[in-house]
Amino acid sequence: LLYETPFSFDRPISDVEDHPMMVEITTDEDFPSADTSGIRYSDHTIYIDPWNTKFIFFDEQDKRVALSLSDSSQETKMLPLYSKNGIYVSRYEKSRMPSVKLQQPLCVSGLEMDKQLNKMKGLLYGYYIGANLSSSKETAQQYRTLMELRDLVAAILSSENHSYTPPQGARLSELLARFQENDPNLSWLFRYIVSSQNLNPFLADARKHGWTIPNILDAEAIKDSLTSDEGGERVVELLDQKHKALELHDKRTQVLLNPDSGEVHVVEGVLNSISILPDKQENELLVQLVNNVQVGGKMSSIKDDVSDQIAKIAKGFYGSAWENSLIRPQLNEIRRYVRGQEADVDWNNTLIASIVSVLSRGDEWDKMLSFMRRKGMSDYRVAFALYGAFTGFANMTRDFTDLLLTLDSKYVAEVYKEFHGQLHGTPINTKSFVEENPPGYTPETKALANEGRTSESADKTSVKSLSKRVMAAFNEMSYRSKDKLAEPLKRCLEEAGENATVSQFLHILGEKYENAGWKKSNKAYKRLEEILSRDSKNEGLKMHDDKKPFVQNLFESVKSGIQSFRGSVSSGKSIMPKSIIDDDSAKSLILGCDELGSLKQQIVQIFMAFQRSYRSGYYYDHKGQYRRNNADVVDHFCKWLFSERNRLHIDWSRENKDRVDALKKKLLEVYHD
C-alpha cells in the first residue's frame, strides 16, 4: 500500500525489535487507487534508489537504534548509499492505519522477474568486484609463491624434528628466489646489486658485518630460523607480513572498471552479451551458462549437478561441432575435478578456471579468491560474475558488496546508475530528489537534507533552439568520419525534442547512440559536450533543468509498455518515433504478445541485437539492399528470427511460424509507414 499523505503511527508493543518508519519515494509511476481515499497499491516490487527515496523515522532514538542494528546486517547492505541524504527524523500528526479492503491476485510473473533481476544484479556486482580485485600476472604469481611458501613452512614446522629435508631446502630456496625477483619492495635494491641472483650472497655478507634489512625474505636467515626453537614463528609472521604488504601494493595499483566499458550488458532480466574472453564462442557460451544454469542451495552440495548442467548446456550450444570441440574434454575434466577424481584442468583458460573456482569454492567469496590466487589466476571477472549470478545479490554477504560500495562515492554513483539502467531499462532521475521539506521537518532535519547538495537555478536553453545549438556545435567539430556521425545525431535531436535541455539531449545521445559513434568515452562525444558547455556558459545558461524530473518526449505519458502504445493510437497523439529501429520501447510490444508464449525472452534478445545492427550504420550504408521503412524492417526481422545465420535463431515449425506472424501483425499495427 502507498499513502499519498505522510502521517505518524504507533506499533503494538511486543518482544520483537520494532522501530516505526515511513519510506517516501519520488516517482512518475501512476499507481492504481485502493477503495480508500488517499491510498494506492502496487502489485509489483518497487525498486528504490538513493536519489528518489527517503527513510523517515518519527523519533531520534528509533532512528539511532535502527541504524545501529543495520550496521552489520546482510539485508541492509545498501544502507551506506542512503545514510548521508536519505534518512531523517520528522513528526507528523498521528493517525491510525486506515482500513483497506483489497483483493489482488498474486503477480506471479512479477515474482519471476524479481528472481531474474536478483540474479543479474548479483552478476553485475560480482563482475565489477571481480574486476577490481584482479591483479597483474606478476602479482598473481607472487600470491601463488607466498602460499606455496606458507604450505612448505607449515610442513617443515609440523615434522617430527622441525627441520627440512634436502628436497624441501632446495624447494624453499627456489620459492624464495622466485618471490624476491618480483618483490615490488626490492626493485630499488636491484639498481645497486645489478641482479636478483646476487641478492642472497649480498645479504649473507651484510649479516657477517652486522647489517640487516628488515622485511626481506633472506633465504639463509629463514633456513636458520626454521631450525631454531622459536624461529619458526618469526618466519610465519614474516610471511604473513609479506602477504599483507602484497595486498596493500595490489590495492594501491588497483585499476577500477570503467562503467562505460560496455563489457557486460543485461537486457530485460537476462545477460545479453559479455565481451571479455579472447574466444568469441566462449563469450557466447558464458552468456548461455549464466542465463540457463539452475542453482538452488549451497554450491558444495550441488556442484556435481551444476557441472553436469554446464556440460549439457555447452553440448546444446555447440550442436554438431560438440564432439570435436576443444571445450568438450575440458568440461569433462571439470566434472572429474569436482567429484574429487584426478583431472587435468587448464588453469590458463579463464572460462574453465573460473568455472572450477566457483564449483569448488563458491560458498564463500574469500575462500574462492584464495583458491584462485593459489592457482596463479590473475583475472577474476568471470569467476565472480558466475559467483554473483549463482548466489544472487540478496544472498551476497556485506563484506563482499562493501568491496564496491565503500569505494570513492563518485565512482560508486556512476556504477550504481549503470546497474540501474541495465536492470530496469531506464536511467535514474538524479535531479528529482525531493527538495521541499515535508510538514514537521525540524531545522536539524532540514540541514541534514541539504548537506552535500548544491542548488542550481533552472534555465531552459531558450535563447537558441536546441537543434540549432547542437548543429552549430557539431559543425565546429572536425573529424574524418564526421558524416557518419551526423545522421544518428539528427535522430537523437528528433527523439529529445526542442524542449529538452542540453544535458538531457547529451544523456540520450550517450546512452542510446553509443553504437553509432556517440559513446560517452569517445572523442566526438566529449568534444561536442565541451563546445555545448562552453556556449552555455557564454550565454549565461545552465546545462541542466532542475525544476522537473528528466522525462524524454517518448515517455511523457505515465503509462508504460503496450498501454502507452494503445493510448497514443486511440487518442490520435503522435508520440511514436518514426522508425522501429530507433524505439527502445518496441520490446514492450514483444513482451506483450501473448501468442509468443515461452519464446518471448529469446525473441527480445534477438530483437535487441537486430536493432543494434541497424543503428550501427551498416544497413544505412547499404540503402539499395536494406530499405529503412518500417514494413521492410519488420519483415526482415521476422525472417531473421528463423535464419540459421542467426546464432540465437528459433527453430522453424508451423506453430512457431504462426507465433511470429502474430507478432508481425502487432508490430505493423503500431509501426506503419
PDB file of N, CA and C in Angstrom, residues 11 71 107 114 189 241 276 282 287 340 352 361 393 405 411 461 475 505 519 560 611-612 620 635 653 671:
ATOM      1  N   ARG A  11       3.254   1.389  16.801  1.00  0.00           N
ATOM      2  CA  ARG A  11       3.217  -0.054  16.583  1.00  0.00           C
ATOM      3  C   ARG A  11       2.850  -0.746  17.889  1.00  0.00           C
ATOM      4  N   ASP A  71      23.977  -1.897  10.919  1.00  0.00           N
ATOM      5  CA  ASP A  71      25.382  -1.752  10.545  1.00  0.00           C
ATOM      6  C   ASP A  71      26.000  -3.020   9.981  1.00  0.00           C
ATOM      7  N   CYS A 107       0.949 -11.500  -8.235  1.00  0.00           N
ATOM      8  CA  CYS A 107       1.549 -11.288  -9.561  1.00  0.00           C
ATOM      9  C   CYS A 107       2.739 -12.239  -9.718  1.00  0.00           C
ATOM     10  N   ASP A 114      11.497 -10.582 -10.533  1.00  0.00           N
ATOM     11  CA  ASP A 114      12.309 -10.228  -9.363  1.00  0.00           C
ATOM     12  C   ASP A 114      13.466 -11.208  -9.188  1.00  0.00           C
ATOM     13  N   LEU A 189      66.503  -1.992  -4.674  1.00  0.00           N
ATOM     14  CA  LEU A 189      67.779  -2.599  -4.307  1.00  0.00           C
ATOM     15  C   LEU A 189      68.488  -3.190  -5.519  1.00  0.00           C
ATOM     16  N   GLN A 241      53.285 -10.952   7.045  1.00  0.00           N
ATOM     17  CA  GLN A 241      53.549  -9.538   6.759  1.00  0.00           C
ATOM     18  C   GLN A 241      53.720  -9.313   5.262  1.00  0.00           C
ATOM     19  N   ILE A 276      34.748 -10.334 -22.864  1.00  0.00           N
ATOM     20  CA  ILE A 276      35.949 -10.361 -22.032  1.00  0.00           C
ATOM     21  C   ILE A 276      36.899 -11.450 -22.476  1.00  0.00           C
ATOM     22  N   GLU A 282      33.396 -18.680 -26.686  1.00  0.00           N
ATOM     23  CA  GLU A 282      33.390 -18.839 -25.228  1.00  0.00           C
ATOM     24  C   GLU A 282      32.588 -17.724 -24.568  1.00  0.00           C
ATOM     25  N   VAL A 287      27.363 -16.545 -21.798  1.00  0.00           N
ATOM     26  CA  VAL A 287      26.018 -15.960 -21.740  1.00  0.00           C
ATOM     27  C   VAL A 287      24.979 -17.059 -21.516  1.00  0.00           C
ATOM     28  N   GLY A 340      36.284 -35.037  -7.051  1.00  0.00           N
ATOM     29  CA  GLY A 340      37.457 -35.494  -6.314  1.00  0.00           C
ATOM     30  C   GLY A 340      38.308 -36.489  -7.059  1.00  0.00           C
ATOM     31  N   ILE A 352      37.396 -21.869 -18.163  1.00  0.00           N
ATOM     32  CA  ILE A 352      37.489 -23.164 -17.482  1.00  0.00           C
ATOM     33  C   ILE A 352      37.913 -22.986 -16.031  1.00  0.00           C
ATOM     34  N   ARG A 361      34.774 -23.638  -4.694  1.00  0.00           N
ATOM     35  CA  ARG A 361      34.798 -22.778  -3.510  1.00  0.00           C
ATOM     36  C   ARG A 361      33.707 -21.710  -3.552  1.00  0.00           C
ATOM     37  N   PHE A 393      22.110 -11.362  -5.649  1.00  0.00           N
ATOM     38  CA  PHE A 393      22.525 -10.201  -4.861  1.00  0.00           C
ATOM     39  C   PHE A 393      22.017 -10.268  -3.426  1.00  0.00           C
ATOM     40  N   LEU A 405      30.947  -0.920  -2.659  1.00  0.00           N
ATOM     41  CA  LEU A 405      30.150   0.193  -2.137  1.00  0.00           C
ATOM     42  C   LEU A 405      30.943   1.146  -1.257  1.00  0.00           C
ATOM     43  N   TYR A 411      32.594   7.378  -7.956  1.00  0.00           N
ATOM     44  CA  TYR A 411      32.688   6.151  -8.749  1.00  0.00           C
ATOM     45  C   TYR A 411      31.499   5.237  -8.455  1.00  0.00           C
ATOM     46  N   THR A 461      17.214  26.080 -22.332  1.00  0.00           N
ATOM     47  CA  THR A 461      18.010  26.542 -23.453  1.00  0.00           C
ATOM     48  C   THR A 461      17.080  27.260 -24.420  1.00  0.00           C
ATOM     49  N   ASN A 475      29.010  21.417 -36.281  1.00  0.00           N
ATOM     50  CA  ASN A 475      29.712  21.975 -37.439  1.00  0.00           C
ATOM     51  C   ASN A 475      31.084  22.519 -37.074  1.00  0.00           C
ATOM     52  N   PHE A 505      19.628  16.059 -23.677  1.00  0.00           N
ATOM     53  CA  PHE A 505      19.971  15.614 -25.024  1.00  0.00           C
ATOM     54  C   PHE A 505      21.250  14.775 -25.009  1.00  0.00           C
ATOM     55  N   LYS A 519      29.456   7.099 -28.188  1.00  0.00           N
ATOM     56  CA  LYS A 519      29.722   6.597 -26.837  1.00  0.00           C
ATOM     57  C   LYS A 519      30.343   7.706 -25.992  1.00  0.00           C
ATOM     58  N   SER A 560       2.956   2.827 -19.472  1.00  0.00           N
ATOM     59  CA  SER A 560       4.175   2.199 -19.940  1.00  0.00           C
ATOM     60  C   SER A 560       3.829   1.040 -20.851  1.00  0.00           C
ATOM     61  N   GLN A 611      18.271  -4.671 -33.602  1.00  0.00           N
ATOM     62  CA  GLN A 611      18.121  -3.217 -33.557  1.00  0.00           C
ATOM     63  C   GLN A 611      19.492  -2.532 -33.531  1.00  0.00           C
ATOM     64  N   ARG A 612      20.405  -3.098 -32.738  1.00  0.00           N
ATOM     65  CA  ARG A 612      21.754  -2.514 -32.666  1.00  0.00           C
ATOM     66  C   ARG A 612      22.457  -2.597 -34.010  1.00  0.00           C
ATOM     67  N   TYR A 620      22.398   1.326 -42.963  1.00  0.00           N
ATOM     68  CA  TYR A 620      22.218   2.669 -43.505  1.00  0.00           C
ATOM     69  C   TYR A 620      23.172   2.907 -44.676  1.00  0.00           C
ATOM     70  N   ASP A 635       9.609  -6.982 -41.629  1.00  0.00           N
ATOM     71  CA  ASP A 635       9.669  -8.202 -42.433  1.00  0.00           C
ATOM     72  C   ASP A 635      11.049  -8.853 -42.329  1.00  0.00           C
ATOM     73  N   SER A 653       8.963 -24.135 -37.227  1.00  0.00           N
ATOM     74  CA  SER A 653       7.862 -25.097 -37.170  1.00  0.00           C
ATOM     75  C   SER A 653       6.604 -24.325 -37.534  1.00  0.00           C
ATOM     76  N   TYR A 671       3.861   0.244 -35.975  1.00  0.00           N
ATOM     77  CA  TYR A 671       4.916   0.797 -36.829  1.00  0.00           C
ATOM     78  C   TYR A 671       4.510   0.641 -38.293  1.00  0.00           C
TER      79      TYR A 671
END
